[in-house]
Structures are given as structure tokens and as C-alpha cells.
GROMACS .gro file of C-alpha atoms in nm:
model
  437
    1MET     CA    1  -5.256  -0.097 -11.933
    2VAL     CA    2  -5.035  -0.332 -11.684
    3GLY     CA    3  -4.733  -0.440 -11.886
    4LYS     CA    4  -4.565  -0.794 -11.830
    5SER     CA    5  -4.226  -0.857 -11.817
    6MET     CA    6  -4.124  -1.231 -11.937
    7LYS     CA    7  -3.850  -1.403 -11.919
    8HIS     CA    8  -3.627  -1.438 -12.229
    9PHE     CA    9  -3.672  -1.687 -12.482
   10ARG     CA   10  -3.504  -1.793 -12.798
   11TYR     CA   11  -3.723  -1.848 -13.104
   12ALA     CA   12  -3.491  -1.902 -13.430
   13PRO     CA   13  -3.406  -2.297 -13.419
   14ALA     CA   14  -3.033  -2.173 -13.486
   15LEU     CA   15  -3.031  -1.970 -13.121
   16LEU     CA   16  -3.142  -2.271 -12.912
   17LEU     CA   17  -3.119  -2.252 -12.557
   18LEU     CA   18  -2.952  -2.550 -12.382
   19GLY     CA   19  -3.120  -2.624 -12.160
   20CYS     CA   20  -3.598  -4.273 -10.657
   21SER     CA   21  -3.737  -4.005 -10.482
   22LEU     CA   22  -3.536  -3.664 -10.432
   23ALA     CA   23  -3.527  -3.450 -10.083
   24LEU     CA   24  -3.374  -3.167  -9.951
   25PRO     CA   25  -3.254  -3.031  -9.627
   26ALA     CA   26  -3.560  -2.914  -9.417
   27LEU     CA   27  -3.572  -2.570  -9.242
   28ALA     CA   28  -3.631  -2.752  -8.882
   29ALA     CA   29  -3.709  -2.561  -8.610
   30THR     CA   30  -3.483  -2.728  -8.403
   31TYR     CA   31  -3.150  -2.893  -8.621
   32PRO     CA   32  -3.105  -2.944  -8.981
   33HIS     CA   33  -3.265  -3.256  -9.079
   34ILE     CA   34  -3.372  -3.411  -9.461
   35SER     CA   35  -3.734  -3.451  -9.544
   36PHE     CA   36  -3.776  -3.785  -9.684
   37HIS     CA   37  -4.031  -3.895  -9.951
   38ALA     CA   38  -4.062  -4.217 -10.108
   39ARG     CA   39  -4.297  -4.574 -10.167
   40LEU     CA   40  -4.239  -4.842  -9.927
   41LEU     CA   41  -4.246  -5.158 -10.158
   42SER     CA   42  -4.203  -5.552 -10.069
   43ASP     CA   43  -3.949  -5.750 -10.177
   44GLU     CA   44  -4.157  -5.842 -10.490
   45GLY     CA   45  -4.257  -5.510 -10.539
   46GLU     CA   46  -4.593  -5.459 -10.387
   47PRO     CA   47  -4.676  -5.144 -10.191
   48LEU     CA   48  -4.641  -5.206  -9.791
   49ARG     CA   49  -4.926  -4.989  -9.590
   50GLY     CA   50  -5.019  -4.949  -9.209
   51LEU     CA   51  -4.753  -4.882  -8.976
   52GLN     CA   52  -4.399  -5.055  -9.077
   53ILE     CA   53  -4.066  -5.018  -8.847
   54VAL     CA   54  -3.793  -4.890  -9.131
   55THR     CA   55  -3.419  -4.872  -9.080
   56PHE     CA   56  -3.283  -4.550  -9.316
   57TYR     CA   57  -2.924  -4.553  -9.442
   58VAL     CA   58  -2.765  -4.249  -9.585
   59HIS     CA   59  -2.395  -4.286  -9.761
   60ASP     CA   60  -2.248  -4.039  -9.992
   61SER     CA   61  -2.188  -4.256 -10.276
   62ARG     CA   62  -2.396  -4.398 -10.511
   63ASP     CA   63  -2.238  -4.788 -10.435
   64HIS     CA   64  -2.254  -4.775 -10.051
   65CYS     CA   65  -1.904  -4.817 -10.036
   66GLY     CA   66  -1.789  -4.770  -9.693
   67GLU     CA   67  -1.947  -4.682  -9.361
   68ALA     CA   68  -2.289  -4.555  -9.372
   69LEU     CA   69  -2.333  -4.165  -9.282
   70TRP     CA   70  -2.582  -4.198  -9.089
   71ILE     CA   71  -2.846  -4.535  -8.956
   72GLU     CA   72  -3.159  -4.468  -8.825
   73THR     CA   73  -3.505  -4.690  -8.751
   74LEU     CA   74  -3.819  -4.506  -8.708
   75PRO     CA   75  -4.179  -4.607  -8.726
   76ILE     CA   76  -4.379  -4.472  -8.985
   77GLN     CA   77  -4.742  -4.450  -9.090
   78VAL     CA   78  -4.757  -4.553  -9.491
   79ARG     CA   79  -5.029  -4.467  -9.701
   80GLU     CA   80  -5.258  -4.702  -9.934
   81ASN     CA   81  -5.009  -4.680 -10.240
   82GLY     CA   82  -4.669  -4.708 -10.025
   83GLU     CA   83  -4.635  -4.322  -9.985
   84TYR     CA   84  -4.427  -4.242  -9.655
   85PHE     CA   85  -4.323  -3.911  -9.542
   86VAL     CA   86  -4.025  -3.891  -9.293
   87GLU     CA   87  -3.752  -3.676  -9.104
   88LEU     CA   88  -3.441  -3.783  -9.083
   89GLY     CA   89  -3.203  -3.637  -8.809
   90ALA     CA   90  -3.441  -3.408  -8.717
   91SER     CA   91  -3.375  -3.503  -8.348
   92SER     CA   92  -2.993  -3.468  -8.352
   93PRO     CA   93  -2.814  -3.211  -8.332
   94ARG     CA   94  -2.504  -3.356  -8.494
   95PHE     CA   95  -2.695  -3.452  -8.850
   96GLY     CA   96  -2.622  -3.152  -9.007
   97GLU     CA   97  -2.274  -3.153  -8.967
   98ARG     CA   98  -2.245  -3.536  -8.992
   99VAL     CA   99  -2.448  -3.542  -9.282
  100ILE     CA  100  -2.589  -3.251  -9.462
  101ASP     CA  101  -2.249  -3.050  -9.461
  102GLY     CA  102  -2.036  -3.087  -9.765
  103HIS     CA  103  -2.242  -3.370  -9.922
  104ALA     CA  104  -2.466  -3.200 -10.247
  105LEU     CA  105  -2.556  -3.559 -10.332
  106LEU     CA  106  -2.665  -3.847 -10.033
  107TYR     CA  107  -2.785  -4.182 -10.117
  108VAL     CA  108  -3.080  -4.311  -9.912
  109THR     CA  109  -3.131  -4.709  -9.922
  110THR     CA  110  -3.418  -4.868  -9.657
  111ARG     CA  111  -3.480  -5.130  -9.554
  112THR     CA  112  -3.811  -5.284  -9.315
  113THR     CA  113  -3.824  -5.557  -9.053
  114ASN     CA  114  -3.972  -5.828  -9.331
  115SER     CA  115  -3.764  -5.722  -9.632
  116SER     CA  116  -3.479  -5.977  -9.689
  117LYS     CA  117  -3.263  -5.682  -9.891
  118PRO     CA  118  -3.213  -5.292  -9.893
  119SER     CA  119  -3.409  -5.073 -10.150
  120PRO     CA  120  -3.264  -4.955 -10.454
  121ALA     CA  121  -3.141  -4.601 -10.332
  122ALA     CA  122  -3.308  -4.301 -10.374
  123VAL     CA  123  -3.074  -3.970 -10.436
  124VAL     CA  124  -3.111  -3.668 -10.186
  125VAL     CA  125  -2.992  -3.329 -10.332
  126THR     CA  126  -2.896  -3.097 -10.044
  127ILE     CA  127  -2.854  -2.768 -10.266
  128PRO     CA  128  -3.157  -2.582 -10.190
  129GLN     CA  129  -3.401  -2.533 -10.466
  130GLY     CA  130  -3.586  -2.208 -10.623
  131ILE     CA  131  -3.871  -2.142 -10.881
  132TRP     CA  132  -3.932  -1.928 -11.119
  133VAL     CA  133  -4.266  -1.742 -11.145
  134ASP     CA  134  -4.453  -1.439 -11.360
  135CYS     CA  135  -4.737  -1.306 -11.108
  136ASN     CA  136  -4.804  -0.958 -11.103
  137PRO     CA  137  -4.870  -0.815 -10.705
  138ASP     CA  138  -5.163  -0.658 -10.818
  139ASN     CA  139  -5.319  -0.958 -10.868
  140SER     CA  140  -5.463  -0.825 -11.201
  141ALA     CA  141  -5.709  -1.094 -11.398
  142GLY     CA  142  -5.513  -1.339 -11.587
  143ASN     CA  143  -5.161  -1.187 -11.451
  144CYS     CA  144  -5.066  -1.461 -11.216
  145ASP     CA  145  -4.878  -1.733 -11.440
  146GLY     CA  146  -5.203  -1.699 -11.673
  147THR     CA  147  -5.383  -1.873 -11.432
  148SER     CA  148  -5.744  -1.731 -11.354
  149GLY     CA  149  -5.858  -1.663 -10.991
  150LEU     CA  150  -5.473  -1.741 -10.876
  151THR     CA  151  -5.364  -1.448 -10.623
  152SER     CA  152  -4.969  -1.385 -10.569
  153GLU     CA  153  -4.994  -1.442 -10.207
  154VAL     CA  154  -5.183  -1.775 -10.285
  155GLU     CA  155  -4.884  -1.880 -10.537
  156LEU     CA  156  -4.616  -1.835 -10.287
  157GLN     CA  157  -4.825  -2.047 -10.041
  158THR     CA  158  -4.829  -2.317 -10.273
  159ILE     CA  159  -4.457  -2.322 -10.360
  160ALA     CA  160  -4.357  -2.286 -10.005
  161ALA     CA  161  -4.572  -2.588  -9.905
  162ALA     CA  162  -4.387  -2.748 -10.124
  163LYS     CA  163  -4.073  -2.637  -9.950
  164PHE     CA  164  -3.901  -2.446 -10.242
  165ARG     CA  165  -3.653  -2.221 -10.058
  166TYR     CA  166  -3.672  -1.900 -10.315
  167VAL     CA  167  -3.885  -1.752 -10.592
  168PHE     CA  168  -3.756  -1.541 -10.884
  169ASN     CA  169  -4.063  -1.347 -11.024
  170ASP     CA  170  -4.015  -1.139 -11.332
  171SER     CA  171  -4.329  -0.931 -11.286
  172ASN     CA  172  -4.236  -0.856 -10.936
  173LEU     CA  173  -4.270  -0.479 -10.987
  174TRP     CA  174  -4.634  -0.482 -11.147
  175GLY     CA  175  -4.772  -0.342 -10.836
  176THR     CA  176  -4.811  -0.034 -10.629
  177GLU     CA  177  -4.617  -0.004 -10.302
  178SER     CA  178  -4.854  -0.187 -10.057
  179GLU     CA  179  -4.966  -0.452 -10.328
  180ILE     CA  180  -4.546  -0.512 -10.413
  181ALA     CA  181  -4.514  -0.505 -10.010
  182SER     CA  182  -4.801  -0.745  -9.931
  183TRP     CA  183  -4.612  -1.006 -10.178
  184ALA     CA  184  -4.299  -0.972  -9.988
  185ASP     CA  185  -4.457  -1.040  -9.665
  186GLN     CA  186  -4.654  -1.328  -9.766
  187ALA     CA  187  -4.285  -1.437  -9.880
  188ASN     CA  188  -4.168  -1.378  -9.573
  189SER     CA  189  -4.448  -1.555  -9.378
  190SER     CA  190  -4.416  -1.855  -9.586
  191SER     CA  191  -4.003  -1.880  -9.523
  192LEU     CA  192  -3.962  -1.786  -9.883
  193LYS     CA  193  -3.665  -1.578 -10.009
  194ILE     CA  194  -3.691  -1.373 -10.298
  195ILE     CA  195  -3.432  -1.277 -10.562
  196TRP     CA  196  -3.559  -0.954 -10.694
  197TYR     CA  197  -3.615  -0.970 -11.093
  198ILE     CA  198  -3.466  -0.617 -11.248
  199PRO     CA  199  -3.591  -0.600 -11.615
  200LEU     CA  200  -3.376  -0.530 -11.882
  201ASP     CA  201  -3.470  -0.165 -11.905
  202PHE     CA  202  -3.303  -0.089 -11.596
  203ALA     CA  203  -2.982  -0.173 -11.748
  204LEU     CA  204  -3.030   0.048 -12.090
  205TYR     CA  205  -3.168   0.372 -11.918
  206GLN     CA  206  -2.980   0.442 -11.594
  207GLY     CA  207  -2.817   0.711 -11.748
  208THR     CA  208  -3.100   0.804 -11.997
  209SER     CA  209  -3.310   1.137 -11.921
  210THR     CA  210  -3.656   1.089 -11.752
  211GLY     CA  211  -3.790   1.307 -12.027
  212ASN     CA  212  -3.682   1.055 -12.281
  213TYR     CA  213  -3.754   0.724 -12.095
  214SER     CA  214  -3.853   0.687 -11.738
  215LEU     CA  215  -3.794   0.354 -11.541
  216ILE     CA  216  -4.076   0.441 -11.280
  217SER     CA  217  -4.349   0.524 -11.521
  218ASN     CA  218  -4.296   0.273 -11.807
  219ASP     CA  219  -4.140  -0.032 -11.605
  220THR     CA  220  -4.370  -0.016 -11.270
  221GLU     CA  221  -4.669   0.083 -11.134
  222LEU     CA  222  -4.498   0.280 -10.810
  223ALA     CA  223  -4.657   0.644 -10.827
  224SER     CA  224  -4.444   0.926 -10.873
  225SER     CA  225  -4.431   0.996 -10.528
  226PHE     CA  226  -4.269   0.712 -10.444
  227CYS     CA  227  -3.970   0.898 -10.584
  228SER     CA  228  -4.051   1.232 -10.654
  229GLY     CA  229  -3.868   1.375 -10.928
  230CYS     CA  230  -3.604   1.144 -10.941
  231THR     CA  231  -3.379   1.043 -11.191
  232ASN     CA  232  -3.372   0.687 -11.339
  233ALA     CA  233  -3.048   0.588 -11.122
  234ALA     CA  234  -3.181   0.751 -10.804
  235PHE     CA  235  -3.500   0.572 -10.858
  236THR     CA  236  -3.301   0.253 -10.894
  237THR     CA  237  -3.129   0.333 -10.534
  238ALA     CA  238  -3.438   0.427 -10.378
  239LEU     CA  239  -3.602   0.108 -10.515
  240VAL     CA  240  -3.316  -0.119 -10.423
  241LYS     CA  241  -3.343   0.036 -10.079
  242TRP     CA  242  -3.696  -0.056 -10.045
  243PHE     CA  243  -3.650  -0.413 -10.134
  244ALA     CA  244  -3.332  -0.424  -9.919
  245THR     CA  245  -3.570  -0.346  -9.614
  246PHE     CA  246  -3.799  -0.672  -9.672
  247PRO     CA  247  -3.687  -0.970  -9.446
  248ALA     CA  248  -3.743  -1.214  -9.721
  249THR     CA  249  -3.479  -1.040  -9.967
  250ALA     CA  250  -3.199  -1.217 -10.047
  251GLY     CA  251  -3.086  -1.056 -10.370
  252TYR     CA  252  -3.105  -0.913 -10.698
  253TYR     CA  253  -3.125  -1.086 -11.077
  254ILE     CA  254  -2.946  -0.775 -11.293
  255ASP     CA  255  -2.865  -0.995 -11.623
  256ASP     CA  256  -3.131  -1.245 -11.788
  257GLU     CA  257  -2.907  -1.336 -12.098
  258TYR     CA  258  -2.850  -0.989 -12.187
  259VAL     CA  259  -2.479  -1.028 -12.334
  260ASN     CA  260  -2.574  -1.323 -12.558
  261MET     CA  261  -2.886  -1.120 -12.694
  262ALA     CA  262  -2.673  -0.839 -12.762
  263SER     CA  263  -2.437  -1.079 -12.987
  264GLN     CA  264  -2.725  -1.222 -13.123
  265GLY     CA  265  -2.844  -0.834 -13.250
  266GLU     CA  266  -3.174  -0.943 -13.041
  267ILE     CA  267  -3.162  -0.608 -12.893
  268GLN     CA  268  -3.006  -0.446 -13.139
  269ASN     CA  269  -3.280  -0.188 -13.170
  270TYR     CA  270  -3.437  -0.176 -12.894
  271LYS     CA  271  -3.694   0.103 -12.789
  272GLY     CA  272  -3.495   0.285 -13.017
  273LYS     CA  273  -3.127   0.217 -12.920
  274THR     CA  274  -2.864   0.057 -13.034
  275ILE     CA  275  -2.742  -0.226 -12.812
  276SER     CA  276  -2.406  -0.368 -12.877
  277GLU     CA  277  -2.245  -0.624 -12.701
  278HIS     CA  278  -2.001  -0.371 -12.577
  279ALA     CA  279  -2.266  -0.139 -12.480
  280ILE     CA  280  -2.465  -0.384 -12.253
  281GLU     CA  281  -2.155  -0.531 -12.087
  282SER     CA  282  -2.132  -0.130 -11.957
  283ASP     CA  283  -2.473  -0.133 -11.894
  284ILE     CA  284  -2.481  -0.442 -11.684
  285ALA     CA  285  -2.174  -0.278 -11.484
  286THR     CA  286  -2.345   0.038 -11.453
  287LEU     CA  287  -2.657  -0.119 -11.293
  288TYR     CA  288  -2.444  -0.354 -11.070
  289SER     CA  289  -2.304  -0.024 -10.933
  290THR     CA  290  -2.578   0.158 -10.851
  291VAL     CA  291  -2.748  -0.180 -10.713
  292HIS     CA  292  -2.473  -0.278 -10.496
  293ALA     CA  293  -2.404   0.068 -10.335
  294ALA     CA  294  -2.781   0.083 -10.250
  295ASP     CA  295  -2.790  -0.250 -10.128
  296PRO     CA  296  -2.375  -0.402 -10.018
  297LYS     CA  297  -2.521  -0.661  -9.829
  298HIS     CA  298  -2.720  -0.877 -10.094
  299PRO     CA  299  -2.570  -1.057 -10.353
  300ILE     CA  300  -2.641  -0.983 -10.735
  301TYR     CA  301  -2.748  -1.259 -10.966
  302GLY     CA  302  -2.679  -1.331 -11.332
  303ALA     CA  303  -2.735  -1.606 -11.591
  304GLU     CA  304  -2.596  -1.650 -11.939
  305THR     CA  305  -2.649  -1.900 -12.218
  306TRP     CA  306  -2.567  -2.083 -12.498
  307ASP     CA  307  -2.626  -1.994 -12.869
  308SER     CA  308  -2.717  -2.342 -13.038
  309VAL     CA  309  -2.770  -2.702 -12.848
  310ASN     CA  310  -2.552  -2.825 -13.088
  311THR     CA  311  -2.233  -2.648 -13.073
  312ALA     CA  312  -2.277  -2.579 -12.682
  313ASN     CA  313  -1.917  -2.535 -12.478
  314GLU     CA  314  -1.737  -2.421 -12.213
  315SER     CA  315  -1.584  -2.102 -12.421
  316GLN     CA  316  -1.889  -1.997 -12.572
  317LEU     CA  317  -2.058  -1.942 -12.210
  318ALA     CA  318  -1.729  -1.818 -12.047
  319GLY     CA  319  -1.732  -1.533 -12.347
  320PHE     CA  320  -2.074  -1.415 -12.244
  321LEU     CA  321  -1.967  -1.397 -11.881
  322ASP     CA  322  -1.597  -1.315 -11.879
  323PRO     CA  323  -1.707  -0.965 -11.941
  324ILE     CA  324  -1.939  -0.925 -11.677
  325GLU     CA  325  -1.778  -1.117 -11.414
  326ALA     CA  326  -1.701  -0.837 -11.208
  327GLU     CA  327  -2.099  -0.766 -11.202
  328LEU     CA  328  -2.214  -1.093 -11.078
  329ASN     CA  329  -2.163  -1.220 -10.693
  330VAL     CA  330  -2.360  -1.560 -10.840
  331MET     CA  331  -2.285  -1.648 -11.191
  332GLY     CA  332  -2.567  -1.882 -11.359
  333ALA     CA  333  -2.644  -2.043 -11.666
  334ASP     CA  334  -3.027  -2.161 -11.855
  335TYR     CA  335  -2.948  -2.480 -11.995
  336TYR     CA  336  -3.311  -2.628 -12.146
  337PRO     CA  337  -3.208  -2.942 -12.311
  338VAL     CA  338  -3.537  -3.134 -12.329
  339GLY     CA  339  -3.684  -3.140 -12.681
  340THR     CA  340  -3.410  -2.998 -12.830
  341GLY     CA  341  -3.288  -3.329 -12.955
  342GLU     CA  342  -3.008  -3.330 -12.648
  343ALA     CA  343  -3.029  -3.572 -12.345
  344ALA     CA  344  -3.120  -3.457 -11.993
  345GLY     CA  345  -2.785  -3.561 -11.922
  346THR     CA  346  -2.601  -3.366 -12.106
  347GLU     CA  347  -2.716  -3.121 -11.813
  348THR     CA  348  -2.381  -3.276 -11.634
  349SER     CA  349  -2.124  -3.076 -11.913
  350ALA     CA  350  -2.360  -2.741 -11.842
  351ALA     CA  351  -2.287  -2.737 -11.502
  352SER     CA  352  -1.926  -2.884 -11.518
  353TRP     CA  353  -1.886  -2.597 -11.763
  354LEU     CA  354  -2.045  -2.354 -11.546
  355ASP     CA  355  -1.860  -2.466 -11.240
  356THR     CA  356  -1.534  -2.399 -11.371
  357ILE     CA  357  -1.596  -2.034 -11.489
  358ALA     CA  358  -1.743  -1.950 -11.179
  359GLY     CA  359  -1.427  -2.094 -11.004
  360ASN     CA  360  -1.186  -1.913 -11.212
  361TYR     CA  361  -1.337  -1.569 -11.063
  362LYS     CA  362  -1.396  -1.735 -10.720
  363ARG     CA  363  -1.787  -1.687 -10.749
  364SER     CA  364  -2.082  -1.881 -10.675
  365ALA     CA  365  -2.260  -2.054 -10.915
  366PHE     CA  366  -2.643  -2.150 -10.965
  367MET     CA  367  -2.830  -2.285 -11.276
  368ASN     CA  368  -3.192  -2.243 -11.422
  369LEU     CA  369  -3.302  -2.602 -11.476
  370GLN     CA  370  -3.606  -2.672 -11.724
  371ALA     CA  371  -3.939  -2.740 -11.594
  372PHE     CA  372  -4.163  -2.627 -11.935
  373SER     CA  373  -4.210  -2.744 -12.256
  374TRP     CA  374  -4.055  -2.612 -12.550
  375ALA     CA  375  -4.378  -2.676 -12.767
  376ASP     CA  376  -4.542  -2.403 -12.531
  377PHE     CA  377  -4.273  -2.106 -12.596
  378ALA     CA  378  -4.061  -2.183 -12.896
  379PRO     CA  379  -4.194  -2.491 -13.111
  380GLY     CA  380  -3.899  -2.387 -13.370
  381ALA     CA  381  -3.646  -2.498 -13.072
  382CYS     CA  382  -3.819  -2.838 -13.090
  383ALA     CA  383  -3.659  -3.148 -13.245
  384SER     CA  384  -3.931  -3.290 -13.355
  385LYS     CA  385  -4.314  -3.296 -13.204
  386SER     CA  386  -4.266  -3.611 -13.035
  387ILE     CA  387  -4.006  -3.529 -12.780
  388CYS     CA  388  -4.085  -3.191 -12.730
  389VAL     CA  389  -4.272  -3.241 -12.447
  390TYR     CA  390  -4.266  -3.084 -12.072
  391PRO     CA  391  -3.970  -3.333 -11.888
  392THR     CA  392  -4.134  -3.675 -11.747
  393VAL     CA  393  -4.012  -3.744 -11.385
  394SER     CA  394  -3.670  -3.926 -11.462
  395GLN     CA  395  -3.568  -3.628 -11.685
  396LEU     CA  396  -3.625  -3.375 -11.416
  397GLN     CA  397  -3.463  -3.590 -11.127
  398THR     CA  398  -3.159  -3.646 -11.385
  399MET     CA  399  -3.095  -3.256 -11.461
  400LEU     CA  400  -3.103  -3.216 -11.096
  401THR     CA  401  -2.876  -3.435 -10.976
  402ASP     CA  402  -2.641  -3.382 -11.307
  403ALA     CA  403  -2.668  -3.019 -11.186
  404ALA     CA  404  -2.618  -3.100 -10.843
  405GLY     CA  405  -2.292  -3.313 -10.932
  406ALA     CA  406  -2.093  -2.990 -11.048
  407SER     CA  407  -1.753  -3.068 -10.810
  408ARG     CA  408  -1.804  -2.749 -10.619
  409ALA     CA  409  -2.176  -2.760 -10.641
  410PRO     CA  410  -2.411  -2.475 -10.758
  411SER     CA  411  -2.563  -2.269 -10.446
  412ALA     CA  412  -2.908  -2.337 -10.579
  413LEU     CA  413  -3.112  -2.493 -10.880
  414VAL     CA  414  -3.374  -2.290 -11.013
  415TRP     CA  415  -3.662  -2.394 -11.175
  416PHE     CA  416  -3.810  -2.236 -11.470
  417ASP     CA  417  -4.109  -2.208 -11.480
  418TYR     CA  418  -4.428  -2.247 -11.251
  419GLY     CA  419  -4.663  -2.164 -11.527
  420ASP     CA  420  -4.615  -2.405 -11.766
  421THR     CA  421  -4.551  -2.643 -11.516
  422VAL     CA  422  -4.913  -2.588 -11.389
  423ALA     CA  423  -5.037  -2.560 -11.719
  424ASN     CA  424  -4.904  -2.902 -11.827
  425ASP     CA  425  -5.070  -3.038 -11.492
  426GLN     CA  426  -4.773  -3.138 -11.393
  427TRP     CA  427  -4.674  -2.961 -11.069
  428SER     CA  428  -4.688  -3.275 -10.854
  429ASN     CA  429  -4.462  -3.465 -11.081
  430LEU     CA  430  -4.224  -3.175 -11.066
  431ILE     CA  431  -4.241  -3.176 -10.679
  432SER     CA  432  -4.200  -3.596 -10.685
  433ALA     CA  433  -3.909  -3.557 -10.862
  434ALA     CA  434  -3.718  -3.250 -10.716
  435ASN     CA  435  -3.910  -3.261 -10.360
  436PRO     CA  436  -3.776  -2.948 -10.257
  437GLN     CA  437  -3.703  -2.845  -9.899
   0.00000   0.00000   0.00000
């Protein structure tokens, strides 16, 4: 029977996770630029349509103080509802240097030949974005984010069409060697980068006899011939060395709130093992050593979280990240506030705390952002039924821009997750809010 890995959620109410148009710099064939998506309105607020001559002003502050970083006038074709797409700076070799570099947040206003005033500013997030999926490369029925008939390759094409940069797949080991290779090849051909998800078992059983617990037979669909007679550590080494050969590989995810889970006793008796907080910290260190030795060129990621939405603070997050700081090249946090009673704007504090902690260790940081409804995963986390819904476009935008606004800015912003977004018929709203590229 095919197993499924799932990104961890907290179910008890006392253990809650904290959980204008947006655009990102495009991966242009020639020069870095901004792919901008918005609606063009008249001074009266009515949609414009047809061919329009529009001047774009790009600033690095919301109040537009100082000289614009970039001004460009372009002819654009506007749809009936006022919607349009345009590439800013695509023909300039200096656009990346002048506008994108060093600016996590940009503010774009527009003005047509007939308008008396510029449009309200649309915020542009220049940080690359990713998304979590739960999709077996074996394409077994229903095992691609629970969507019947969806294949892992088609899902990647959809994600790439929305111009995400990264994919995190917590079921990426459920396939044969050829199926996993096909999935990775599709990611590469779609210009997506993979952060390979290494499940909890790999941390817990590195030093365990395969006679007592075999990673290759229990946590993958790979044939025993992939690493014949290997110990768990040798299999992990072989697996990572194989992943390193794929052009799409961008790193490895080895900690998914494990220290926090152990501190709460959630994996105290995991598959017959007693897992203390100290034990999991040691296990993560061992796994890091194995993965890094097998592939020293790609970074290793991990994320921790908070115990309670009401008591979240910097010291609590630091308590979980500090013991494993040497085992993470890129330090992350999961912060999912919508539906818990907290405002989406509390993302600002979470990002600031993570930024400080990562900065103390001279590490890069990333944030996992909320693109799901707590009602679908853990109803006990909901402050009330009326607010425990999928985030609105405004809330998605707030979480994105607030996370991007950390002083050093995260190296990536990752949405959790594709499956619940599609199940709630929110894919177009997520793309409209995030407009990744």
C-alpha cells in the first residue's frame, strides 16, 4: 500500500500554529524584469479597454518620496474588464541593477494619456516564491493533492504557468526511480526548482539497523536494487547523491517543526521510539551531516514554529531554532494566523523575529505562508467558524508583503498549500494576490 507523507499540523487548540496587484521579477530570457498584472481604471473607477498608452512609475517607498527608480511608457492591450499584463524593464540591461536589486518591495503607479492623476500604488514583491504540494510522482489515483485525474507532471505545469520559482513536495519519495526522475525532469523543463522533502523517519532512523526499520522499504517505493544491501545512512547518501544530479534540485528540507513537536510530546512514542527534544536535535544533526556530505553544493532547509498563537514571541521560536542552527543553511518559520483570531498583519512580527534569529547566525531565512483554511486541517485551531476560512485576497497580500518587509528580507516565500487552495477554488485568487514570477 502506498504511504503518504503529510506536512505536520497541530490539532489541539492550545497548540496553534501562527500561522493592488503583486508581481515578481521575471526569469527573462534576456534581462531581469518585472511581470506586472493589474486592472486599468479611469479616473471615475470604470475599467478601460482596448489599446492604451500607459506610463509606469516604479518607486521604492509607498509614499513615492524622491525620484522614481524607473519610468516607462508602453502601449498595452487591455481586456474588457480592464485587466492587462505587461513586462516592465524587459528591454533594459540595467533594470535589474537599478530597480530589482536590493528592493524586496516596490510600488508601481500608472497614468494614462487621459488620466488626471496616477493610480493607487500596487505593491511588487521581488522575493522568489514557492508552493507546497502533496503529490506522488507515481501518479496513483487521488494521490496528487487529492485531485482525481491530476498527474504530478500536469500539476507542475500549472504551478510553473503561475510563475512560481520553487516546489516543495512532501510526497516526493512515493514513486519508482523512473517516476521520480520523470517528475524532476518535468520540474526542470518547467523552470521550477525543487527543494527535496526528507521525511521525519530519515532523521529518526539514520543509525537504526535496517532489520529493525528500513527507510527504503518503509518510506519510498524505490526498489531494493537502488541501494542493494545498504544501511539507512548509506541509502540516504545514495538518494541525495542521486537528487544532486537533477538540474532542478535546489536544496533539501530536513526539519519540519520536529524540535517543536518533540517539545510537545507529539512524537514521544513515534513508531515505538521515545523521542525527546534533545534526541531529535541530535538526529537532525546526524541527518544534516549525511545530506551535506552527499551533496555539499545545495543548501539545507528547515522550519520551526510557535506553540500558541496567543503567546508567540521571538524567544520561543529561538528556543526551537537555536539548538539546530548549525544544521540549517536556510532557517524558516511556519506562521499561519488567518482563522486563529489573529490578524493577517501579525505576519510582520513573525517575519521580524525570524529575521533577527537568522541574522544572529548569519543564515538566510524563508517563510511558509498561509494558503489554506484551518477548518480543513484542524478545526480546533479556529477562533470561530465565521473567520476560519481560506484567506481573502487582501489577507494573502498582507501576509506576503509583511513577510517580505523584514529588514534583511527572506530569501524565499513559500505558500502552504496547493491542494487546499484548489479544493477551495482559490487558485486564481492566490495568483492574483501573489502574482509570483
